[in-house]
Coordinates of C-alpha atoms in Angstrom, one line a residue:
Chain A
X100 CA -22.3 -3.2 -4.2
X101 CA -20.4 -1.6 -1.1
X102 CA -21.0 1.6 0.7
X103 CA -17.2 2.2 -0.2
X104 CA -17.9 3.5 -3.5
X105 CA -21.2 5.8 -2.4
X106 CA -18.7 7.2 0.1
X107 CA -16.6 8.6 -2.6
X108 CA -19.0 9.8 -5.3
X109 CA -21.0 11.6 -2.2
X110 CA -17.5 13.0 -0.8
X111 CA -15.9 13.8 -4.2
X112 CA -18.1 16.3 -5.5
X113 CA -18.3 18.0 -2.2
X114 CA -14.5 18.4 -2.0
X115 CA -14.7 19.6 -5.4
X116 CA -16.9 22.4 -4.4
X117 CA -15.6 23.2 -1.4
X118 CA -11.5 24.0 -3.6
X119 CA -13.8 25.6 -6.0
X120 CA -15.1 28.4 -3.0
X121 CA -11.6 28.1 -1.5
X122 CA -9.2 29.2 -4.4
X123 CA -12.0 32.0 -5.8
X124 CA -11.9 32.8 -2.0
X125 CA -8.4 33.1 -2.0
X126 CA -7.9 35.1 -5.7
X127 CA -9.9 38.1 -3.9
X128 CA -7.6 38.4 -1.0
X129 CA -4.9 41.1 -1.4
X130 CA -3.9 44.7 -1.4
X131 CA -6.3 45.3 -4.7
X132 CA -9.9 45.0 -3.5
X133 CA -11.6 42.3 -6.0
X134 CA -14.8 40.4 -5.4
X135 CA -15.5 37.1 -6.4
X136 CA -18.2 37.6 -8.8
X137 CA -15.4 39.5 -10.9
X138 CA -13.1 36.7 -10.3
X139 CA -15.5 34.1 -12.1
X140 CA -15.9 36.8 -15.0
X141 CA -12.5 37.3 -15.6
X142 CA -12.1 33.7 -15.5
X143 CA -15.2 32.8 -18.1
X144 CA -14.3 35.5 -20.3
X145 CA -10.7 33.3 -20.4
X146 CA -12.9 30.4 -21.7
X147 CA -13.3 30.0 -25.2
X148 CA -17.2 29.3 -25.6
X149 CA -18.0 31.3 -22.6
X150 CA -16.2 34.7 -23.2
X151 CA -18.9 35.7 -25.4
X152 CA -21.9 35.6 -22.7
X153 CA -19.3 37.8 -20.3
X154 CA -19.3 41.2 -20.9
X155 CA -15.9 43.3 -20.3
X156 CA -16.5 45.8 -17.6
X157 CA -13.4 45.5 -15.7
X158 CA -10.1 47.8 -16.0
X159 CA -6.8 46.0 -17.6
X160 CA -5.5 46.0 -13.9
X161 CA -7.8 44.1 -12.5
X162 CA -7.7 41.1 -15.2
X163 CA -3.5 42.0 -14.8
X164 CA -3.9 41.3 -11.1
X165 CA -6.5 38.4 -11.4
X166 CA -5.4 36.1 -13.9
X167 CA -2.1 37.0 -14.3
X168 CA -0.7 37.4 -10.7
X169 CA -3.1 35.5 -8.2
X170 CA -4.4 32.9 -10.4
X171 CA -1.1 31.2 -11.0
X172 CA -0.6 31.1 -8.1
X173 CA -3.5 29.6 -6.4
X174 CA -3.8 27.3 -9.5
X175 CA -0.1 26.2 -8.2
X176 CA -1.1 26.0 -4.7
X177 CA -3.5 23.9 -5.6
X178 CA -1.5 21.5 -7.4
X179 CA 1.3 21.7 -5.0
X180 CA -1.1 20.8 -2.2
X181 CA -2.9 17.7 -4.4
X182 CA 0.6 16.4 -5.3
X183 CA 2.3 16.3 -2.2
X184 CA -0.6 14.6 -0.7
X185 CA -1.1 12.0 -3.1
X186 CA 2.8 11.0 -2.7
X187 CA 1.9 10.7 0.9
X188 CA -1.0 8.9 0.8
X189 CA 1.3 6.5 -1.6
X190 CA 4.4 6.3 1.0
X191 CA 2.1 5.7 3.8
X192 CA 0.5 3.0 2.1
X193 CA 3.4 1.3 0.6
X194 CA 5.6 1.7 3.4
X195 CA 3.1 0.5 5.7
X196 CA 4.4 3.6 7.9
X197 CA 2.3 6.6 9.5
X198 CA 5.3 8.8 10.0
X199 CA 5.9 8.5 6.0
X200 CA 5.7 11.8 4.4
X201 CA 6.7 12.4 0.9
X202 CA 10.4 13.9 2.2
X203 CA 10.9 10.3 4.1
X204 CA 13.2 9.0 1.1
X205 CA 15.2 11.6 0.6
X206 CA 13.5 13.4 -2.5
X207 CA 13.2 16.7 -0.8
X208 CA 16.3 16.8 0.7
X209 CA 17.8 15.9 -3.0
X210 CA 16.5 18.6 -4.2
X211 CA 16.8 21.3 -1.7
X212 CA 21.0 20.8 -2.3
X213 CA 20.5 20.5 -5.8
X214 CA 18.1 24.4 -5.7
X215 CA 20.9 25.4 -3.5
X216 CA 24.1 24.9 -5.7
X217 CA 22.0 26.3 -8.5
X218 CA 21.5 29.2 -6.5
X219 CA 25.1 29.7 -4.7
X220 CA 26.9 29.0 -8.0
X221 CA 23.8 31.4 -10.1
X222 CA 24.0 28.7 -13.1
X223 CA 21.5 29.1 -16.0
X224 CA 21.9 26.2 -17.9
X225 CA 21.8 27.0 -21.6
X226 CA 18.4 25.1 -23.2
X227 CA 16.5 25.5 -19.5
X228 CA 17.2 28.9 -19.2
X229 CA 15.2 29.6 -15.8
X230 CA 13.9 26.5 -15.6
X231 CA 17.3 25.3 -14.6
X232 CA 16.5 25.3 -11.2
X233 CA 13.2 23.1 -11.1
X234 CA 14.7 21.0 -13.5
X235 CA 17.9 20.3 -11.1
X236 CA 16.0 20.3 -8.1
X237 CA 13.8 17.1 -9.8
X238 CA 16.9 15.7 -10.9
X239 CA 18.6 15.8 -7.9
X240 CA 15.6 14.8 -6.0
X241 CA 15.1 12.0 -8.2
X242 CA 19.0 10.8 -7.7
X243 CA 18.5 10.7 -4.3
X244 CA 15.7 8.1 -4.6
X245 CA 17.5 6.3 -6.3
X246 CA 20.4 5.8 -4.3
X247 CA 17.5 4.6 -1.4
X248 CA 16.2 2.5 -3.4
X249 CA 19.7 0.6 -4.6
X250 CA 21.2 1.0 -0.9
X251 CA 18.1 -1.0 0.4
X252 CA 18.6 -3.9 -1.9
X253 CA 19.4 -6.7 -0.3
X254 CA 19.6 -10.4 -2.6
X255 CA 17.2 -8.8 -5.2
X256 CA 15.1 -7.6 -2.4
X257 CA 13.6 -4.8 -0.7
X258 CA 12.7 -4.6 2.7
X259 CA 10.7 -2.1 4.3
X260 CA 12.5 -1.4 6.9
X261 CA 16.1 -1.3 5.4
X262 CA 14.4 1.0 2.6
X263 CA 13.3 3.1 5.9
X264 CA 16.8 3.6 7.5
X265 CA 18.5 3.9 3.9
X266 CA 16.3 6.8 4.0
X267 CA 17.5 8.5 6.8
X268 CA 21.0 8.0 6.0
X269 CA 20.8 9.6 2.9
X270 CA 18.7 12.5 3.8
X271 CA 21.2 13.1 6.7
X272 CA 24.2 12.6 4.6
X273 CA 22.6 15.4 1.7
X274 CA 21.5 17.2 4.9
X275 CA 24.8 17.6 5.8
X276 CA 25.7 18.6 2.1
X277 CA 23.6 21.3 2.2
X278 CA 24.7 22.5 5.4
X279 CA 28.2 22.8 4.3
X280 CA 26.9 24.8 0.9
X281 CA 24.9 27.1 3.0
X282 CA 28.0 28.0 5.2
X283 CA 30.3 28.7 2.7
X284 CA 27.9 31.2 0.7
X285 CA 27.1 34.4 2.1
X286 CA 24.6 36.9 0.0
X287 CA 22.6 33.6 -0.8
X288 CA 22.4 32.4 2.4
X289 CA 18.6 34.4 2.7
X290 CA 17.5 33.1 -0.5
X291 CA 18.3 29.3 -0.2
X292 CA 16.4 29.6 3.4
X293 CA 13.3 30.8 1.9
X294 CA 13.2 28.6 -1.1
X295 CA 13.7 25.3 1.4
X296 CA 11.0 27.1 3.8
X297 CA 8.6 26.5 0.8
X298 CA 6.7 29.5 -0.9
X299 CA 4.3 29.6 -4.2
X300 CA 5.5 33.4 -4.4
X301 CA 7.3 34.4 -7.8
X302 CA 5.1 32.4 -9.9
X303 CA 3.3 32.7 -13.1
X304 CA 1.4 30.1 -15.4
X305 CA 5.2 28.7 -16.9
X306 CA 5.6 26.9 -13.5
X307 CA 1.8 25.8 -14.0
X308 CA 2.3 24.4 -17.5
X309 CA 5.3 22.2 -16.0
X310 CA 3.8 20.7 -13.4
X311 CA 0.3 20.3 -14.1
X312 CA 0.9 18.0 -17.1
X313 CA 3.2 15.6 -14.6
X314 CA 0.9 15.6 -11.8
X315 CA -2.2 14.9 -13.7
X316 CA 0.0 12.0 -15.8
X317 CA 1.0 10.3 -12.2
X318 CA -2.4 11.0 -10.6
X319 CA -4.2 8.7 -13.2
X320 CA -1.4 6.1 -12.6
X321 CA -1.6 5.8 -8.9
X322 CA -5.3 5.3 -9.6
X323 CA -5.1 2.2 -11.2
X324 CA -2.8 0.5 -7.8
X325 CA -5.8 1.6 -5.5
X326 CA -6.7 -2.1 -5.0
X327 CA -2.9 -3.3 -4.8
X328 CA -2.4 -0.2 -2.2
X329 CA -5.2 -1.9 -0.1
X330 CA -4.2 -5.7 0.3
X331 CA -0.4 -4.7 0.6
X332 CA -2.7 -3.6 4.0
X333 CA -3.2 -6.8 4.7
X334 CA 0.3 -7.8 5.0
X335 CA 3.1 -8.5 2.1
X336 CA 2.9 -12.4 2.1
X337 CA -0.8 -12.0 2.0
X338 CA -0.6 -9.8 -1.2
X339 CA 2.0 -11.9 -2.9
X340 CA -0.5 -15.1 -2.4
X341 CA -3.4 -13.3 -3.5
X342 CA -1.1 -12.5 -6.6
X343 CA 0.3 -9.2 -6.1
X344 CA 3.9 -8.4 -7.0
X345 CA 4.8 -7.4 -4.0
X346 CA 8.5 -5.9 -5.3
X347 CA 7.5 -4.2 -8.5
X348 CA 4.8 -2.8 -7.2
X349 CA 6.1 -1.3 -4.5
X350 CA 9.1 0.1 -6.9
X351 CA 6.7 1.3 -9.4
X352 CA 4.7 3.1 -6.6
X353 CA 7.7 4.7 -5.1
X354 CA 8.8 6.3 -8.3
X355 CA 5.4 7.3 -9.0
X356 CA 5.0 9.1 -5.9
X357 CA 8.3 10.4 -5.7
X358 CA 8.2 12.0 -9.2
X359 CA 4.9 14.6 -7.8
X360 CA 6.9 14.9 -4.9
X361 CA 10.5 16.0 -6.8
X362 CA 7.6 17.7 -9.6
X363 CA 6.3 19.8 -6.6
X364 CA 9.6 20.3 -4.6
X365 CA 11.4 22.3 -7.5
X366 CA 8.8 24.5 -7.6
X367 CA 7.4 25.1 -4.8
X368 CA 10.2 24.3 -2.1
X369 CA 10.1 21.3 0.5
X370 CA 6.8 22.6 1.8
X371 CA 6.3 20.5 4.7
X372 CA 3.0 18.8 6.6
X373 CA 0.7 18.6 3.3
X374 CA 2.2 15.1 2.6
X375 CA 1.5 14.0 6.4
X376 CA -1.3 15.6 7.5
X377 CA -3.7 15.6 4.6
X378 CA -3.4 11.7 4.3
X379 CA -4.5 11.2 7.9
X380 CA -7.7 13.7 8.0
X381 CA -8.9 11.4 5.2
X382 CA -8.2 8.1 6.8
X383 CA -9.5 9.6 10.2
X384 CA -12.7 10.8 8.2
X385 CA -13.6 8.3 5.7
X386 CA -11.5 5.2 6.7
X387 CA -8.4 3.1 5.2
X388 CA -9.7 2.3 2.0
X389 CA -7.6 3.6 -0.6
X390 CA -10.3 3.5 -3.4
X391 CA -11.5 6.5 -1.3
X392 CA -8.3 7.6 0.2
X393 CA -6.6 8.4 -3.0
X394 CA -9.0 10.6 -5.0
X395 CA -9.5 12.5 -1.6
X396 CA -6.1 13.2 -0.7
X397 CA -5.8 14.8 -3.8
X398 CA -8.4 17.3 -3.7
X399 CA -8.3 17.6 0.2
X400 CA -3.9 18.8 -0.2
X401 CA -5.4 21.1 -2.7
X402 CA -8.0 22.5 -0.6
X403 CA -5.4 22.9 2.5
X404 CA -2.8 24.6 0.8
X405 CA -4.8 27.1 -1.3
X406 CA -6.3 28.0 2.4
X407 CA -2.9 27.7 4.0
X408 CA -1.8 30.4 0.8
X409 CA -4.2 32.4 1.6
X410 CA -3.5 32.5 5.3
X411 CA 0.5 33.1 4.8
X412 CA -0.1 36.0 2.3
X413 CA -3.0 37.9 4.1
X414 CA -2.2 37.6 8.1
X415 CA 0.9 39.4 8.4
X416 CA 0.1 41.4 5.1
X417 CA 2.4 43.2 3.2
X418 CA 4.5 40.9 4.5
X419 CA 4.6 37.1 3.7
X420 CA 5.4 34.1 5.9
X421 CA 6.7 31.1 4.6
X422 CA 4.4 28.1 3.9
X423 CA 5.7 25.7 5.6
X424 CA 4.9 27.7 8.6
X425 CA 1.4 28.2 7.9
X426 CA 0.9 24.3 6.9
X427 CA 2.6 23.2 10.4
X428 CA 0.0 26.2 12.6
X429 CA -2.8 24.8 10.6
X430 CA -2.1 21.4 10.0
X431 CA -0.9 20.5 13.6
X432 CA -3.4 21.1 15.8
X433 CA -6.2 20.2 13.7
X434 CA -4.0 16.7 13.3
X435 CA -3.5 16.4 17.1
X436 CA -7.5 17.2 17.7
X437 CA -8.5 13.8 15.4
X438 CA -6.1 12.2 16.8
X439 CA -7.4 12.6 19.9
X440 CA -11.2 11.3 18.9
X441 CA -10.0 8.5 16.7
X442 CA -11.0 5.2 18.3
X443 CA -8.9 3.2 16.3
X444 CA -5.4 2.3 16.9
X445 CA -4.2 1.7 13.1
X446 CA -2.8 4.9 11.4
Chain B
X38 CA -0.3 -32.5 -9.5
X39 CA 2.9 -31.4 -7.3
X40 CA 6.4 -33.0 -7.5
X41 CA 9.1 -31.9 -5.6
X42 CA 12.8 -33.0 -7.0
X43 CA 16.1 -32.6 -4.9
X44 CA 14.8 -29.4 -3.1
X45 CA 17.3 -27.4 -0.6
X46 CA 17.0 -24.0 0.0
X47 CA 20.1 -22.6 2.8
X48 CA 20.1 -18.8 3.9
X49 CA 23.3 -17.3 4.4
X50 CA 24.9 -20.6 4.3
X51 CA 22.5 -22.5 6.5
X52 CA 20.9 -24.8 5.4
X53 CA 17.1 -25.3 6.5
X54 CA 15.7 -27.5 3.8
X55 CA 17.6 -30.5 2.4
X56 CA 17.1 -32.2 -0.2
X57 CA 13.0 -32.7 0.1
X58 CA 11.6 -34.9 -2.9
X59 CA 7.9 -36.1 -2.3
X60 CA 4.6 -35.4 -4.4
X61 CA 1.6 -34.6 -3.7
X62 CA -2.1 -36.7 -5.4
X63 CA -4.8 -34.5 -6.7
X64 CA -7.7 -34.2 -4.4
X65 CA -5.3 -35.5 -1.0
X66 CA -4.7 -33.8 2.4
X67 CA -1.1 -34.3 3.1
X68 CA 0.0 -33.1 6.6
X69 CA 3.9 -31.3 7.4
X70 CA 4.4 -32.0 11.0
X71 CA 7.8 -31.6 13.2
X72 CA 9.8 -30.2 15.7
X73 CA 10.6 -26.0 15.6
X74 CA 13.3 -25.5 13.0
X75 CA 12.1 -28.7 11.0
X76 CA 12.3 -26.3 8.0
X77 CA 8.3 -26.6 7.2
X78 CA 7.1 -23.3 6.8
X79 CA 10.1 -22.4 4.6
X80 CA 9.0 -25.4 2.5
X81 CA 5.9 -23.8 2.4
X82 CA 7.3 -20.3 1.1
X83 CA 8.9 -22.7 -1.7
X84 CA 5.7 -24.1 -2.7
X85 CA 4.3 -20.7 -3.4
X86 CA 7.6 -19.3 -4.6
X87 CA 7.7 -16.8 -1.9
X88 CA 11.2 -17.9 -1.9
X89 CA 13.3 -19.6 -4.4
X90 CA 15.3 -22.3 -4.2
X91 CA 18.4 -23.4 -3.6
X92 CA 18.8 -26.4 -5.4
X93 CA 16.2 -28.8 -6.8
X94 CA 12.3 -28.1 -8.9
X95 CA 9.3 -27.6 -7.6
X96 CA 6.7 -28.5 -10.9
X97 CA 3.2 -27.8 -10.2
X98 CA 0.7 -29.0 -12.4
X99 CA 4.2 -29.8 -15.0
X100 CA 5.4 -26.2 -14.5
X101 CA 7.9 -24.9 -12.0
X102 CA 6.1 -22.6 -9.6
X103 CA 9.3 -20.1 -10.4
X104 CA 8.0 -19.7 -13.7
X105 CA 4.3 -18.8 -13.2
X106 CA 3.7 -15.1 -12.6
X107 CA 2.6 -14.6 -9.1
X108 CA -0.9 -13.7 -10.9
X109 CA -1.2 -16.7 -12.3
X110 CA 0.1 -19.1 -9.8
X111 CA -2.7 -17.3 -7.0
X112 CA -5.4 -17.9 -9.9
X113 CA -4.1 -22.0 -8.8
X114 CA -2.6 -21.7 -5.3
X115 CA -4.0 -20.0 -2.1
X116 CA -1.9 -20.0 1.1
X117 CA -3.1 -19.8 4.7
X118 CA -0.2 -17.8 6.2
X119 CA 1.0 -18.6 9.9
X120 CA 0.3 -14.2 10.6
X121 CA -3.2 -14.5 9.1
X122 CA -4.4 -11.1 8.1
X123 CA -3.3 -8.1 9.4
X124 CA -5.9 -5.9 11.2
X125 CA -6.2 -3.6 8.8
X126 CA -9.7 -1.3 8.8
X127 CA -11.7 -2.5 5.6
X128 CA -15.1 -4.6 5.4
X129 CA -14.8 -8.3 5.8
X130 CA -16.7 -7.8 2.9
X131 CA -13.8 -5.5 0.8
X132 CA -11.2 -8.3 2.4
X133 CA -12.7 -11.4 1.2
X134 CA -13.1 -9.6 -2.6
X135 CA -9.7 -9.6 -2.9
X136 CA -9.4 -13.0 -3.1
X137 CA -11.0 -12.6 -6.7
X138 CA -7.8 -10.2 -7.2
X139 CA -5.9 -12.7 -9.7
X140 CA -8.7 -13.1 -11.6
X141 CA -9.0 -9.8 -12.9
X142 CA -7.4 -7.9 -15.4
X143 CA -5.6 -5.1 -14.9
X144 CA -7.6 -2.1 -13.6
X145 CA -10.9 -4.6 -14.4
X146 CA -13.3 -4.1 -12.1
X147 CA -15.1 -6.7 -10.2
X148 CA -18.6 -7.6 -11.5
X149 CA -21.8 -8.8 -10.4
X150 CA -20.5 -12.2 -10.3
X151 CA -17.6 -11.4 -8.2
X152 CA -19.8 -10.4 -5.4
X153 CA -22.3 -13.2 -5.3
X154 CA -19.1 -15.5 -5.1
X155 CA -18.5 -13.4 -2.0
X156 CA -21.8 -13.1 -0.7
X157 CA -22.0 -17.2 -1.1
X158 CA -18.6 -17.7 0.3
X159 CA -19.4 -15.5 3.7
X160 CA -22.8 -17.5 4.1
X161 CA -20.4 -20.8 4.0
X162 CA -18.2 -19.1 6.1
X163 CA -21.2 -18.3 8.6
X164 CA -19.6 -14.5 8.0
X165 CA -22.8 -13.1 6.6
X166 CA -23.1 -11.3 10.2
X167 CA -19.4 -10.0 9.8
X168 CA -20.2 -8.8 6.3
X169 CA -20.1 -4.9 7.2
X170 CA -17.9 -5.4 10.5
X171 CA -14.4 -4.0 10.7
X172 CA -12.0 -6.1 10.3
X173 CA -10.1 -5.0 12.5
X174 CA -12.6 -5.3 15.0
X175 CA -12.5 -9.1 14.6
X176 CA -11.1 -11.9 17.2
X177 CA -8.2 -14.2 16.3
X178 CA -10.7 -17.4 15.2
X179 CA -13.0 -14.8 13.4
X180 CA -10.1 -13.2 11.0
X181 CA -9.2 -16.8 10.7
X182 CA -12.0 -17.8 8.9
X183 CA -11.9 -14.7 7.1
X184 CA -8.5 -16.1 5.8
X185 CA -10.1 -18.9 4.3
X186 CA -13.1 -17.1 3.0
X187 CA -10.5 -14.9 0.8
X188 CA -8.7 -18.2 -0.1
X189 CA -12.3 -19.5 -0.7
X190 CA -13.2 -17.0 -3.8
X191 CA -9.5 -17.1 -5.0
X192 CA -10.7 -20.6 -6.3
X193 CA -7.3 -22.7 -6.2
X194 CA -7.0 -26.4 -7.0
X195 CA -3.8 -26.4 -4.4
X196 CA -4.7 -24.4 -0.8
X197 CA -1.6 -24.3 1.7
X198 CA -2.0 -23.7 5.5
X199 CA 1.2 -22.6 7.7
X200 CA -0.4 -23.4 11.0
X201 CA -4.0 -21.8 10.6
X202 CA -5.2 -22.9 14.4
X203 CA -2.1 -22.0 16.7
X204 CA -3.4 -19.3 18.1
X205 CA -7.1 -20.2 18.4
X206 CA -9.2 -22.2 20.9
X207 CA -10.2 -25.5 20.5
X208 CA -13.8 -24.7 19.2
X209 CA -12.0 -22.5 16.7
X210 CA -9.3 -25.0 15.6
X211 CA -12.3 -27.3 14.5
X212 CA -14.5 -25.3 12.8
X213 CA -11.8 -23.8 10.6
X214 CA -10.4 -27.8 9.8
X215 CA -14.2 -28.8 9.5
X216 CA -14.1 -25.5 6.7
X217 CA -11.2 -27.0 5.2
X218 CA -12.4 -30.5 5.5
X219 CA -15.9 -29.8 3.6
X220 CA -14.2 -27.8 0.4
X221 CA -11.8 -30.3 0.0
X222 CA -15.0 -32.8 -0.7
X223 CA -17.1 -30.3 -2.4
X224 CA -14.9 -29.4 -5.2
X225 CA -12.1 -32.0 -4.6
X226 CA -9.4 -29.4 -3.8
X227 CA -5.8 -31.1 -2.7
X228 CA -4.6 -29.6 0.8
X229 CA -0.9 -29.3 2.1
X230 CA -0.9 -28.2 5.7
X231 CA 1.7 -27.6 8.4
X232 CA 0.2 -28.6 11.6
X233 CA 2.0 -28.5 15.1
X234 CA -0.4 -30.5 17.0
X235 CA -0.5 -34.3 15.9
X236 CA -3.6 -35.6 17.1
X237 CA -5.2 -32.6 14.8
X238 CA -2.8 -33.9 11.8
X239 CA -4.1 -37.5 12.6
X240 CA -7.2 -36.4 11.8
X241 CA -7.7 -34.6 9.3
X242 CA -4.8 -36.0 7.1
X243 CA -4.4 -38.7 4.7
X244 CA -0.8 -38.7 4.6
X245 CA 1.8 -37.1 7.0
X246 CA 5.8 -35.7 5.5
X247 CA 7.9 -35.6 9.0
X248 CA 10.3 -33.6 8.9
X249 CA 13.5 -32.7 11.2
X250 CA 16.6 -30.4 10.5
X251 CA 15.4 -29.6 6.8
X252 CA 15.0 -33.3 5.7
X253 CA 12.2 -35.9 5.6
X254 CA 12.5 -38.8 8.7
X255 CA 9.0 -40.7 7.3
X256 CA 6.2 -40.1 4.7
X257 CA 3.3 -42.5 5.5
X258 CA -0.3 -42.8 7.0
X259 CA -0.7 -41.4 10.9
X260 CA -0.7 -45.5 11.9
X261 CA 2.9 -45.3 9.9
X262 CA 4.4 -42.1 11.7
X263 CA 2.7 -42.0 14.9
X264 CA 4.5 -44.2 17.0
X265 CA 6.6 -43.8 20.0
X266 CA 9.6 -45.0 18.3
X267 CA 9.9 -42.5 15.8
X268 CA 8.3 -39.8 17.6
X269 CA 11.0 -40.3 20.2
X270 CA 13.8 -40.1 17.7
X271 CA 12.1 -36.8 16.2
X272 CA 10.7 -34.9 19.3
X273 CA 13.5 -36.7 22.2
X274 CA 10.4 -37.1 24.3
X275 CA 8.5 -40.4 24.4
X276 CA 4.4 -39.5 24.8
X277 CA 1.7 -42.3 25.1
X278 CA 0.1 -43.1 22.1
X279 CA -3.5 -44.5 22.4
X280 CA -6.4 -45.7 19.8
X281 CA -8.9 -42.8 19.3
X282 CA -12.1 -44.1 20.3
X283 CA -14.1 -43.3 17.9
X284 CA -12.1 -42.6 14.6
X285 CA -9.5 -45.4 15.1
X286 CA -6.4 -43.4 14.1
X287 CA -3.5 -43.4 16.8
X288 CA -3.4 -39.6 19.4
X289 CA -0.7 -39.0 21.5
X290 CA -1.0 -38.2 25.6
X291 CA 2.1 -35.6 26.6

């Protein structure tokens, strides 16, 4: 047996415990004073079987605040953080580029562009109703990825350098379209800008219900590819000679990562830095083995974003700071510290 | 075992490999030699199905290499590339274990016997002491030994080597080639390697294929190939040729 698995089995439960603690602590934060025992009592009262053991001693308003207002938001934060960190880890592995983040292939610009159109024109597609915004954002993000992918396809092969350049090209083109829409819009300008900076406000359980199955499915699927991700680390030719079908593996992984990025962006806007920094922190602390990086990035991203959201709600309360600002404030210095400390040259 | 029939490859109108026909017998060691740009590395890439030929066919145990799936082909053909392994920070053990990949099903975990094989191969290649060391802390020669070990656990019938000794000192050069030679004797392995060093090629290969400008100039034993007329025609230089004092094969002095 090798040490990597021991590492994972030691740290995964610890990470999960930290996540639980961060989440329940985050639910206690806010104008109404609610302690963490009450939070857990309310949670237990919602779980079948366990609910018999809990006596209802709290007011309805406390239950509404915990269960209908704060919980959905905290849970969405965890899901979005997990999705972005997982996507970032996959992008960095597949593109073999330390600067890769979930937005490098234009998924977020595409999604932002779609979302801005919805906001400016006030579309409400008939069947989708209030899910129009996330649905359009998701689809337009995915379309940008496909454009990037087919732009970079030369002679039936996609080369890494070309795909990153194609991502830059599509990103700046779609970015220009977005700026055009912004400059033509008047009263919606602030809404769009705030959406682009990322926020978990205005969520209820319905958003969780859409994004949870997507993240769960993609998360599980991506764990099937950890071995291939490690082998790509030794070089693409080497991976090919060891039996990895490089082009196919890369396409599948990029699509998976883009699906969860699109899902996350569509419900919370483009929250930067999570997808870049969390996988790097995990890598610096626990090594470059994707069998360890992927699971720990998922939980680590959730912890990071729940924590950042707690900050964004409380620091200037009752005013909220955009989440993207907090993630950069928290992430950048810590990342810088780890970089200085790390001896290894490899990302 | 390996049959090349009229194989050609051109990239953007430029012919790199031109109408190559030869076959490699099971258990033999064939050396590809020739000046820079002769098409040797490209030929290796064609045989390992990394690239598609523009014309002709490459049959490996009766089936065109392009018709094999990448994974199935990797059960039979292992390759040591020119660049070697990238300095990725995983342990030597984990890197060698990756050689078992083509033998595993989708999402199948490595078994005890896979781990056992890795340890056995680490022992053969003298890497046991490096077992838990990170790949990015090894020297070029040590990393090339890890690449050989990884190829060994892959248990191929055919081993392709593209200038495996280029960046190594003479000690490591000899060591790497000896590992290959011992392995060949042990398992009846078939070897095809690109070598720049004609002296090493003469010592380690049963048969030499001399290439120039994408075509085969001559095929034969070292005594047929390493002659001043042939070499001058291809390399445009006139080296001294002497007999190796113990091995009785031609060696060149520049």
